Coordinates of C-alpha atoms and ligand atoms in Angstrom, one line a residue:
M1 CA 199.0 104.3 134.1
T2 CA 199.6 108.0 135.0
A3 CA 196.8 110.4 134.2
V4 CA 197.7 113.1 131.6
H5 CA 197.2 116.6 132.9
V6 CA 195.1 118.8 130.7
P7 CA 196.5 122.3 130.3
G8 CA 194.4 124.7 132.4
A9 CA 192.9 122.1 134.7
P10 CA 193.9 122.5 138.3
L11 CA 196.4 120.1 139.7
V12 CA 197.1 119.3 143.3
E13 CA 200.7 118.2 143.9
A14 CA 202.1 117.7 147.4
D15 CA 199.4 119.8 149.0
Q16 CA 200.0 122.6 146.5
L17 CA 197.4 123.8 144.0
V18 CA 199.3 124.2 140.7
S19 CA 197.6 126.7 138.4
T20 CA 198.4 126.3 134.7
S21 CA 197.7 128.3 131.5
P22 CA 194.8 126.8 129.4
A23 CA 196.7 127.8 126.3
T24 CA 200.2 126.5 126.9
G25 CA 200.1 124.5 130.1
A26 CA 202.8 126.8 131.5
E27 CA 202.7 127.1 135.3
A28 CA 201.0 130.3 136.4
G29 CA 201.3 129.8 140.2
R30 CA 201.5 127.4 143.1
L31 CA 199.6 127.9 146.3
P32 CA 199.2 125.8 149.4
V33 CA 195.9 123.9 149.7
A34 CA 194.1 124.9 152.9
T35 CA 192.8 122.3 155.3
D36 CA 189.6 122.8 157.3
A37 CA 191.7 123.9 160.3
D38 CA 193.6 126.4 158.0
V39 CA 190.3 127.9 156.9
R40 CA 189.0 128.2 160.5
Q41 CA 192.3 129.8 161.5
A42 CA 192.2 132.3 158.6
V43 CA 188.7 133.3 159.7
E44 CA 189.8 133.7 163.3
R45 CA 192.7 135.9 162.4
A46 CA 190.4 137.9 160.1
R47 CA 188.0 138.4 163.0
A48 CA 190.6 140.2 165.1
A49 CA 191.8 142.1 162.0
G50 CA 188.2 143.1 161.2
E51 CA 187.8 144.8 164.6
W52 CA 190.9 146.8 164.0
W53 CA 189.7 147.6 160.4
A54 CA 186.3 148.6 161.7
G55 CA 187.9 150.8 164.3
L56 CA 189.7 152.8 161.6
G57 CA 186.3 154.3 160.7
F58 CA 185.2 155.3 157.2
A59 CA 187.9 157.9 156.7
G60 CA 190.8 155.6 157.7
R61 CA 189.4 152.8 155.4
R62 CA 188.8 155.2 152.6
A63 CA 192.4 156.4 152.6
R64 CA 193.7 152.8 152.6
L65 CA 191.3 151.6 149.9
L66 CA 192.3 154.5 147.7
R67 CA 195.9 153.6 148.1
W68 CA 195.1 150.0 147.1
R69 CA 193.2 151.4 144.1
A70 CA 196.3 153.4 143.1
L71 CA 198.5 150.4 143.4
L72 CA 196.3 148.4 141.1
A73 CA 196.2 151.2 138.6
K74 CA 200.1 151.5 138.7
R75 CA 200.5 147.7 138.2
I76 CA 197.6 147.2 135.8
E77 CA 199.9 145.7 133.1
Q78 CA 201.4 143.2 135.5
L79 CA 198.1 142.0 136.8
A80 CA 196.6 141.8 133.3
E81 CA 199.5 139.6 132.2
L82 CA 198.9 137.2 135.1
V83 CA 195.1 137.1 134.4
H84 CA 196.0 136.4 130.7
V85 CA 198.4 133.6 131.5
E86 CA 196.3 132.0 134.2
G87 CA 192.9 132.2 132.7
G88 CA 193.7 132.6 129.0
K89 CA 191.8 135.8 128.3
P90 CA 193.4 138.3 125.9
V91 CA 195.4 141.0 127.7
A92 CA 193.1 143.7 126.4
D93 CA 190.1 142.0 128.0
A94 CA 192.0 141.6 131.2
I95 CA 192.8 145.3 131.2
V96 CA 189.1 146.2 130.7
E97 CA 188.2 143.9 133.6
I98 CA 190.8 145.5 135.9
V99 CA 189.8 149.0 135.0
T100 CA 186.2 148.1 136.0
A101 CA 187.4 146.7 139.3
I102 CA 189.5 149.8 140.0
E103 CA 186.4 152.0 139.4
H104 CA 184.4 149.9 141.9
I105 CA 187.1 150.2 144.6
D106 CA 187.2 154.0 144.1
W107 CA 183.4 154.4 144.3
A108 CA 183.0 152.1 147.3
A109 CA 185.8 153.8 149.2
R110 CA 184.4 157.3 148.5
N111 CA 180.8 156.6 149.2
A112 CA 180.7 154.2 152.1
A113 CA 180.5 156.9 154.8
R114 CA 177.6 158.6 153.0
V115 CA 175.6 155.4 152.4
L116 CA 176.4 153.5 155.6
G117 CA 177.4 156.1 158.2
P118 CA 175.2 157.2 161.1
R119 CA 172.4 159.5 160.3
R120 CA 169.2 160.9 161.9
V121 CA 166.0 159.5 160.6
R122 CA 162.8 161.4 160.8
S123 CA 160.2 160.4 163.5
R124 CA 156.5 160.5 163.1
L125 CA 153.7 162.0 165.2
I126 CA 153.0 158.8 167.2
L127 CA 156.5 158.7 168.6
A128 CA 157.4 162.4 168.0
E129 CA 159.2 162.6 171.4
F130 CA 161.9 160.2 170.1
S131 CA 164.6 160.8 167.5
G132 CA 165.6 157.9 165.2
H133 CA 169.2 157.0 164.3
L134 CA 170.3 154.6 161.6
E135 CA 173.7 153.2 160.6
Y136 CA 175.0 150.1 158.9
Q137 CA 177.5 148.2 161.0
P138 CA 180.0 145.7 159.6
Y139 CA 179.2 142.0 159.8
G140 CA 182.8 141.1 160.9
V141 CA 184.3 138.6 158.6
V142 CA 182.8 138.1 155.1
G143 CA 183.7 135.0 153.1
V144 CA 184.0 135.7 149.4
I145 CA 183.8 132.8 147.0
G146 CA 184.7 133.7 143.4
P147 CA 184.7 132.1 139.9
W148 CA 187.5 132.0 137.4
N149 CA 185.9 133.9 134.5
Y150 CA 186.5 137.4 135.9
P151 CA 189.0 136.6 138.6
V152 CA 189.6 140.3 139.4
F153 CA 186.3 141.9 138.8
T154 CA 184.0 139.4 140.5
P155 CA 185.9 139.1 143.9
I156 CA 186.5 142.8 144.0
G157 CA 182.8 143.5 143.2
S158 CA 182.1 141.9 146.6
A159 CA 185.3 142.4 148.5
A160 CA 185.8 146.2 147.8
Y161 CA 182.2 146.9 149.1
A162 CA 182.6 144.6 152.1
L163 CA 185.9 146.2 153.0
A164 CA 184.6 149.7 152.6
A165 CA 181.7 148.8 154.9
G166 CA 184.3 147.8 157.6
N167 CA 184.4 144.0 157.2
A168 CA 187.5 141.8 157.0
V169 CA 187.3 139.4 154.0
V170 CA 188.6 135.9 153.5
L171 CA 188.6 135.1 149.7
K172 CA 188.4 131.6 148.2
P173 CA 189.3 132.1 144.6
S174 CA 188.4 129.6 142.0
E175 CA 190.8 126.7 141.7
Y176 CA 191.4 127.8 138.1
T177 CA 192.6 131.3 139.1
P178 CA 194.2 131.1 142.6
A179 CA 197.4 133.0 141.6
T180 CA 195.2 136.0 140.6
G181 CA 193.3 135.8 143.9
Q182 CA 196.6 135.7 145.8
W183 CA 198.0 138.7 143.8
L184 CA 194.9 140.7 144.9
V185 CA 195.3 140.0 148.6
D186 CA 199.1 140.4 148.5
S187 CA 198.7 143.9 146.9
F188 CA 196.2 144.8 149.6
A189 CA 198.6 143.7 152.3
E190 CA 201.2 146.1 150.8
V191 CA 199.0 149.1 151.6
V192 CA 197.5 147.6 154.8
P193 CA 200.4 145.7 156.3
E194 CA 199.2 146.0 159.9
Q195 CA 196.6 143.3 160.1
P196 CA 195.3 140.4 157.9
V197 CA 192.2 142.2 156.8
F198 CA 191.9 140.7 153.3
T199 CA 193.4 137.2 152.9
A200 CA 192.9 134.1 150.7
V201 CA 192.5 130.4 151.3
H202 CA 193.1 128.1 148.3
G203 CA 192.0 124.7 147.2
L204 CA 189.1 122.9 145.4
G205 CA 185.4 123.2 146.1
D206 CA 185.7 121.6 149.5
V207 CA 187.7 124.6 150.7
G208 CA 184.8 126.9 149.6
A209 CA 182.5 124.5 151.5
A210 CA 184.8 124.8 154.6
L211 CA 184.6 128.6 154.4
C212 CA 180.8 128.5 154.5
R213 CA 181.0 126.5 157.7
S214 CA 184.0 128.4 159.3
G215 CA 182.0 130.9 161.3
V216 CA 182.1 133.8 158.8
A217 CA 179.2 136.2 159.4
K218 CA 178.2 136.4 155.7
V219 CA 179.1 134.6 152.5
A220 CA 179.2 136.4 149.1
F221 CA 179.1 133.7 146.5
T222 CA 179.7 134.2 142.8
G223 CA 179.5 131.1 140.6
S224 CA 177.2 128.6 139.1
T225 CA 173.6 128.1 140.2
A226 CA 174.3 124.5 141.0
T227 CA 177.1 125.4 143.5
A228 CA 175.0 128.2 144.8
R229 CA 172.4 125.7 146.1
K230 CA 175.2 123.8 147.9
V231 CA 176.5 127.1 149.4
M232 CA 173.0 128.0 150.6
A233 CA 172.5 124.6 152.1
A234 CA 175.8 124.8 154.0
C235 CA 175.0 128.3 155.2
A236 CA 171.5 127.3 156.3
E237 CA 173.1 125.1 159.0
T238 CA 174.2 128.2 160.9
L239 CA 171.8 130.8 159.5
T240 CA 174.7 132.5 157.8
P241 CA 173.3 135.0 155.4
V242 CA 174.3 134.6 151.7
L243 CA 174.5 136.8 148.7
I244 CA 174.2 134.8 145.5
E245 CA 175.5 136.0 142.1
G246 CA 174.6 132.9 140.0
G247 CA 174.7 132.0 136.4
G248 CA 172.8 133.5 133.5
K249 CA 171.5 133.0 129.9
D250 CA 171.1 136.7 129.0
A251 CA 169.1 137.7 126.0
M252 CA 169.3 140.6 123.6
I253 CA 166.2 141.9 121.9
V254 CA 166.5 143.8 118.6
D255 CA 163.5 145.8 117.7
S256 CA 162.5 147.1 114.3
D257 CA 163.8 150.6 114.8
A258 CA 167.2 149.5 116.1
N259 CA 170.5 150.8 114.6
L260 CA 171.5 147.4 113.2
D261 CA 175.2 148.1 112.9
A262 CA 175.4 149.1 116.5
A263 CA 173.3 146.2 117.6
A264 CA 175.5 143.7 115.7
E265 CA 178.6 145.2 117.2
A266 CA 177.3 145.0 120.7
C267 CA 175.9 141.5 120.1
V268 CA 179.3 140.1 119.0
W269 CA 181.1 141.9 121.8
G270 CA 178.5 140.9 124.5
G271 CA 178.4 137.3 123.3
M272 CA 182.1 136.7 122.5
T273 CA 184.3 138.8 124.7
N274 CA 186.3 136.6 127.1
A275 CA 185.4 133.7 124.6
G276 CA 181.8 134.0 125.8
Q277 CA 182.7 133.0 129.3
T278 CA 180.8 135.9 130.9
C279 CA 177.9 135.5 133.4
I280 CA 176.1 138.5 131.8
G281 CA 177.3 137.5 128.3
I282 CA 174.7 137.6 125.5
E283 CA 173.8 134.0 124.7
R284 CA 170.3 134.4 123.1
V285 CA 169.2 137.0 120.6
Y286 CA 165.6 137.7 119.6
V287 CA 165.2 139.8 116.5
V288 CA 161.9 141.1 115.1
D289 CA 161.1 139.7 111.6
P290 CA 161.6 142.8 109.4
V291 CA 165.2 143.2 110.4
F292 CA 166.2 139.6 111.1
D293 CA 168.1 138.8 107.9
A294 CA 170.0 142.0 107.8
F295 CA 171.0 141.7 111.5
V296 CA 172.2 138.1 111.1
D297 CA 174.3 139.1 108.1
K298 CA 176.0 141.8 110.1
V299 CA 176.6 139.6 113.1
V300 CA 178.1 136.9 110.9
T301 CA 180.4 139.4 109.1
R302 CA 181.7 140.8 112.4
A303 CA 182.0 137.5 114.3
G304 CA 183.7 136.0 111.3
R305 CA 186.5 138.6 111.5
L306 CA 187.4 137.7 115.1
T307 CA 190.8 136.1 115.6
V308 CA 191.3 133.1 117.8
G309 CA 194.5 131.9 119.5
P310 CA 196.9 132.2 122.4
E311 CA 198.4 135.7 121.9
G312 CA 197.2 139.0 120.5
T313 CA 193.8 137.7 119.4
D314 CA 190.2 138.6 120.1
I315 CA 189.3 135.2 121.5
G316 CA 191.5 133.1 123.8
P317 CA 191.2 129.5 125.0
I318 CA 188.3 128.1 127.0
T319 CA 189.6 128.3 130.5
M320 CA 187.9 125.2 131.9
P321 CA 188.7 122.2 129.7
T322 CA 185.4 120.4 130.8
Q323 CA 183.5 123.4 129.4
L324 CA 184.5 122.4 125.9
D325 CA 182.2 119.4 126.1
V326 CA 179.3 121.6 127.2
I327 CA 179.8 123.9 124.3
R328 CA 180.1 121.0 121.8
R329 CA 176.9 119.4 123.2
H330 CA 175.0 122.7 122.9
I331 CA 176.1 123.2 119.3
D332 CA 175.2 119.6 118.4
A333 CA 171.8 119.9 120.2
A334 CA 171.0 123.0 118.3
I335 CA 171.7 121.4 115.0
A336 CA 170.0 118.1 115.8
S337 CA 166.8 119.9 116.7
G338 CA 166.6 121.8 113.4
G339 CA 168.8 124.9 114.0
R340 CA 171.4 126.0 111.4
A341 CA 175.0 127.2 112.0
V342 CA 175.5 130.3 109.8
L343 CA 179.0 130.6 111.2
G344 CA 181.1 128.0 112.9
G345 CA 179.3 124.9 114.0
P346 CA 180.5 121.5 115.4
D347 CA 183.9 121.9 113.9
A348 CA 184.4 125.2 115.7
V349 CA 185.4 123.4 118.9
Q350 CA 189.1 122.9 118.5
P351 CA 190.5 122.4 122.0
P352 CA 191.4 124.5 123.8
Y353 CA 189.7 127.0 121.5
V354 CA 186.2 127.5 120.2
H355 CA 185.8 129.6 117.1
P356 CA 182.8 132.0 116.8
T357 CA 179.6 130.2 116.2
V358 CA 176.2 131.7 115.2
L359 CA 173.2 129.4 115.3
V360 CA 169.8 130.5 113.9
D361 CA 166.3 129.1 114.1
V362 CA 167.1 127.0 117.2
P363 CA 164.0 125.6 119.0
E364 CA 163.4 127.2 122.3
D365 CA 163.5 123.9 124.2
S366 CA 167.1 123.2 122.9
A367 CA 169.9 123.1 125.5
A368 CA 171.6 125.7 123.4
V369 CA 168.8 128.2 124.3
R370 CA 168.0 127.0 127.8
E371 CA 171.3 126.3 129.4
E372 CA 174.4 128.4 130.0
T373 CA 176.8 127.6 127.2
F374 CA 179.8 129.8 128.2
G375 CA 181.4 129.8 124.8
P376 CA 181.7 132.2 121.9
T377 CA 178.3 131.1 120.5
L378 CA 175.0 132.9 119.9
T379 CA 171.6 131.7 119.1
I380 CA 169.6 134.2 117.0
N381 CA 165.9 133.6 116.6
R382 CA 163.2 135.4 114.6
V383 CA 160.2 136.8 116.5
R384 CA 157.0 138.5 115.3
D385 CA 157.3 141.6 117.5
A386 CA 158.8 142.9 120.7
D387 CA 156.1 141.3 122.8
E388 CA 157.1 137.9 121.6
A389 CA 160.7 138.7 122.1
V390 CA 160.0 139.7 125.7
S391 CA 158.0 136.6 126.5
R392 CA 160.7 134.3 125.0
A393 CA 163.5 136.2 126.8
N394 CA 161.6 135.8 130.1
A395 CA 160.9 132.1 129.7
L396 CA 163.9 130.8 131.5
P397 CA 164.5 130.4 135.3
Y398 CA 167.7 132.5 134.9
G399 CA 167.3 136.3 135.0
L400 CA 170.7 138.1 135.3
G401 CA 171.1 140.9 132.7
G402 CA 169.9 141.7 129.2
S403 CA 170.2 144.1 126.3
V404 CA 167.7 145.9 124.1
F405 CA 168.4 147.6 120.8
G406 CA 165.7 150.0 119.6
R407 CA 164.4 153.5 120.0
R408 CA 160.7 154.1 120.7
R409 CA 159.9 151.0 122.8
A410 CA 163.4 150.3 124.2
V411 CA 163.0 151.5 127.7
A412 CA 159.6 149.8 128.1
I413 CA 161.1 146.5 126.8
A414 CA 164.1 146.8 129.2
R415 CA 161.8 147.3 132.1
R416 CA 159.7 144.3 131.2
M417 CA 162.7 141.9 131.0
R418 CA 162.8 139.6 133.9
S419 CA 166.3 140.4 134.9
G420 CA 168.2 142.4 137.5
M421 CA 169.9 144.6 134.9
A422 CA 169.6 145.7 131.3
S423 CA 171.6 147.8 128.8
I424 CA 169.8 149.8 126.2
N425 CA 171.7 150.2 122.9
S426 CA 174.8 148.6 124.4
S427 CA 175.7 145.3 126.1
L428 CA 177.2 144.5 129.5
T429 CA 177.7 148.2 130.4
F430 CA 175.7 148.1 133.6
A431 CA 178.6 146.0 135.1
G432 CA 181.0 148.9 134.9
M433 CA 178.7 151.5 136.3
S434 CA 179.7 151.6 140.0
T435 CA 176.7 153.7 140.9
L436 CA 174.2 150.9 139.8
P437 CA 173.4 147.7 141.7
F438 CA 174.4 144.4 140.1
G439 CA 172.6 141.1 140.6
G440 CA 169.9 138.8 139.3
V441 CA 166.5 137.3 139.9
G442 CA 165.4 133.6 139.9
D443 CA 168.2 131.1 139.3
S444 CA 170.6 134.0 138.8
G445 CA 170.5 134.7 142.5
F446 CA 169.6 137.4 144.9
G447 CA 171.2 140.3 146.8
R448 CA 173.2 143.0 145.1
I449 CA 176.8 144.0 144.7
H450 CA 177.9 147.5 143.4
G451 CA 176.3 150.9 144.1
E452 CA 174.5 151.9 147.3
D453 CA 172.7 148.5 147.5
G454 CA 176.0 146.8 147.2
L455 CA 177.4 148.7 150.2
R456 CA 174.3 148.0 152.2
E457 CA 174.6 144.3 151.4
F458 CA 177.7 144.3 153.6
G459 CA 176.3 146.2 156.6
R460 CA 173.7 145.3 159.2
A461 CA 171.1 148.0 159.7
K462 CA 171.4 149.2 163.3
A463 CA 168.3 151.2 164.4
V464 CA 168.4 153.3 167.6
T465 CA 165.7 155.5 169.1
R466 CA 166.4 158.1 171.6
R467 CA 164.0 159.9 173.9
R468 CA 164.1 163.7 173.5
G469 CA 161.1 164.7 175.6
R470 CA 158.1 163.6 177.6
S471 CA 155.5 161.5 175.8
L472 CA 152.4 163.3 174.8
L473 CA 150.6 160.1 173.9
P474 CA 152.1 157.6 176.4
S475 CA 151.3 154.1 175.2
M476 CA 154.4 151.9 175.6
T477 CA 154.4 152.0 179.4
F478 CA 152.3 150.5 182.2
D479 CA 152.0 154.0 183.5
R480 CA 149.5 154.9 180.8
T481 CA 146.0 155.6 182.0
P482 CA 142.7 154.7 180.4
T483 CA 142.5 158.4 179.4
D484 CA 145.8 158.1 177.6
V485 CA 144.6 155.1 175.7
A486 CA 141.3 156.8 174.8
R487 CA 143.2 159.8 173.5
L488 CA 145.4 157.5 171.5
V489 CA 142.3 155.9 169.9
R490 CA 140.9 159.4 169.1
V491 CA 144.2 160.5 167.5
I492 CA 144.6 157.4 165.4
K493 CA 141.0 157.6 164.2
T494 CA 141.5 161.2 163.2
M495 CA 144.8 160.5 161.5
Y496 CA 144.2 157.2 159.8
G497 CA 140.5 156.4 160.0
R498 CA 139.4 158.2 156.9
Ligands
NDP1 P1 181.4 127.2 140.3 O1 180.1 127.3 140.8 O2 181.9 125.9 139.8 O3 182.5 127.7 141.3 C1 182.4 129.0 141.9 C2 183.3 129.0 143.2 O4 182.7 128.1 144.2 C3 184.7 128.4 143.0 O5 185.6 129.2 143.8 C4 184.5 127.0 143.5 O6 185.7 126.4 143.9 C5 183.6 127.2 144.7 N1 183.0 126.0 145.1 C6 182.8 124.8 144.4 N2 182.1 123.9 145.2 C7 181.8 124.5 146.3 C8 181.0 124.2 147.5 N3 180.5 123.0 147.6 N4 180.9 125.1 148.5 C9 181.5 126.3 148.4 N5 182.2 126.7 147.3 C10 182.3 125.8 146.3 O7 181.5 128.3 139.1 P2 182.7 128.6 138.1 O8 183.9 129.0 138.8 O9 182.7 127.6 137.1 O10 182.2 130.0 137.5 C11 181.3 130.1 136.4 C12 179.9 130.4 136.8 O11 179.9 131.6 137.6 C13 178.9 130.6 135.7 O12 177.7 129.9 136.0 C14 178.7 132.1 135.7 O13 177.5 132.5 135.1 C15 178.8 132.4 137.1 N6 179.2 133.8 137.3 C16 178.2 134.6 137.8 C17 178.5 136.0 137.9 C18 177.5 136.9 138.5 O14 177.9 138.0 138.9 N7 176.2 136.6 138.6 C19 179.8 136.5 137.5 C20 180.7 135.6 137.0 C21 180.4 134.2 136.9 P3 186.5 125.6 142.8 O15 186.8 126.4 141.6 O16 187.8 125.2 143.5 O17 185.6 124.4 142.4

């Protein structure tokens, strides 16, 4: 019996990874599957290319990265169409994703020299005769492993910053979106034709595992928490440092003084854009009692208007066919444990689509509240006050982003959320602000992409001291005398002994 190929599921045929549209099954691309030897060779070639790239200096890299950014901007419609065909997301969502990626390339290119470049660091009295110098030097080759849900934004969130910092990058795109990954590296090669500075290797998870063991100097992983543990274990063998951008189960908190129309709009967008397949997507909502009913009504009205289908709709297909089972299981679990579907429900799952679903009064121990659903579903629960909302929001091992709607207490609530990021009176917006770091806590990972922290993530701090005069308090030498040591003791007591 021949197995039937499910549209969208990756298929390996004669050593080729065949990528297909989850909506129509149409072929989106065909890429050679890399062997372990291919991966090692790609990293070796990148190592030499990286030396050349680092040698260009910040100005040379900036000019080339800005040319790449311009190429992406010029071809935005072409890339958006590929992302749409390969992953299923609506073209408008793909455009927004690419715009965000372009913004990150621009910022990283323009700010790398300022953030990472050599600078003097002030000395202190004890070593006043030395000057301090600090710079962030590239690692060499960075392995970037990316997911399928934002196949442009997530690899570029790491790669643009790693490249701006002077590293070469070998990308392993998700097996669901290899053609998009290849498009990115091909476009880069058009503006940097001299050396293979940014390349891709394709295949299933084992190719990602091979990349972790290939001698790269750092791995930037974006994907599920379960795979993150495997990546860390593989990298531990060689003490290869890792950056983990893991999964999430982000909460929105709606306080009593919130603008409910704006909150409902941001909730539906944050929960259902890209069919809910967003790491920082809103999956759980906690609403204070006095505004609960009005808020739920507004969310249901808005979510009920969303259109679902292959072309020109608000919600496209679920990219990974296996995810449909997870979404169905979560909806069933919510209802079995006493929750109610006020929109959608079990019948909302119509492969490859899931229609908007809003679940209320779902017990906090339900899988629908605790596990990443990755579908256009929301749980909305009633809470007494903002304190209860915060403690429920913070009760999970995940801690990626979050959203708060309110006025008087909004900033305080956002600060108390156990997450790496939060948006006040909007949702997901922190992802597009290139000046802010992006990353999570707990099971959502560690390390940061974007912003100054995102640049430093891809540079090793190099500290240099330089003598500029004779030592007044000689201590780090065998030439010191007992008088020198006694003077040092007197000085330290005067300075710090109070
Ligand atoms: P996965 O963890 O399944 O895969 C991520 C990447 O890792 C893919 O390229 C995958 O390859 C690769 N991979 C699989 N197995 C291994 C392995 N043993 N060693 C090394 N690499 C491996 O995640 P998804 O692609 O399903 O992406 C969805 C997840 O990503 C969600 O949990 C989401 O929350 C998270 N995410 C996090 C973001 C963040 O910034 N924090 C942003 C976007 C998504 P292959 O596809 O071939 O299996």
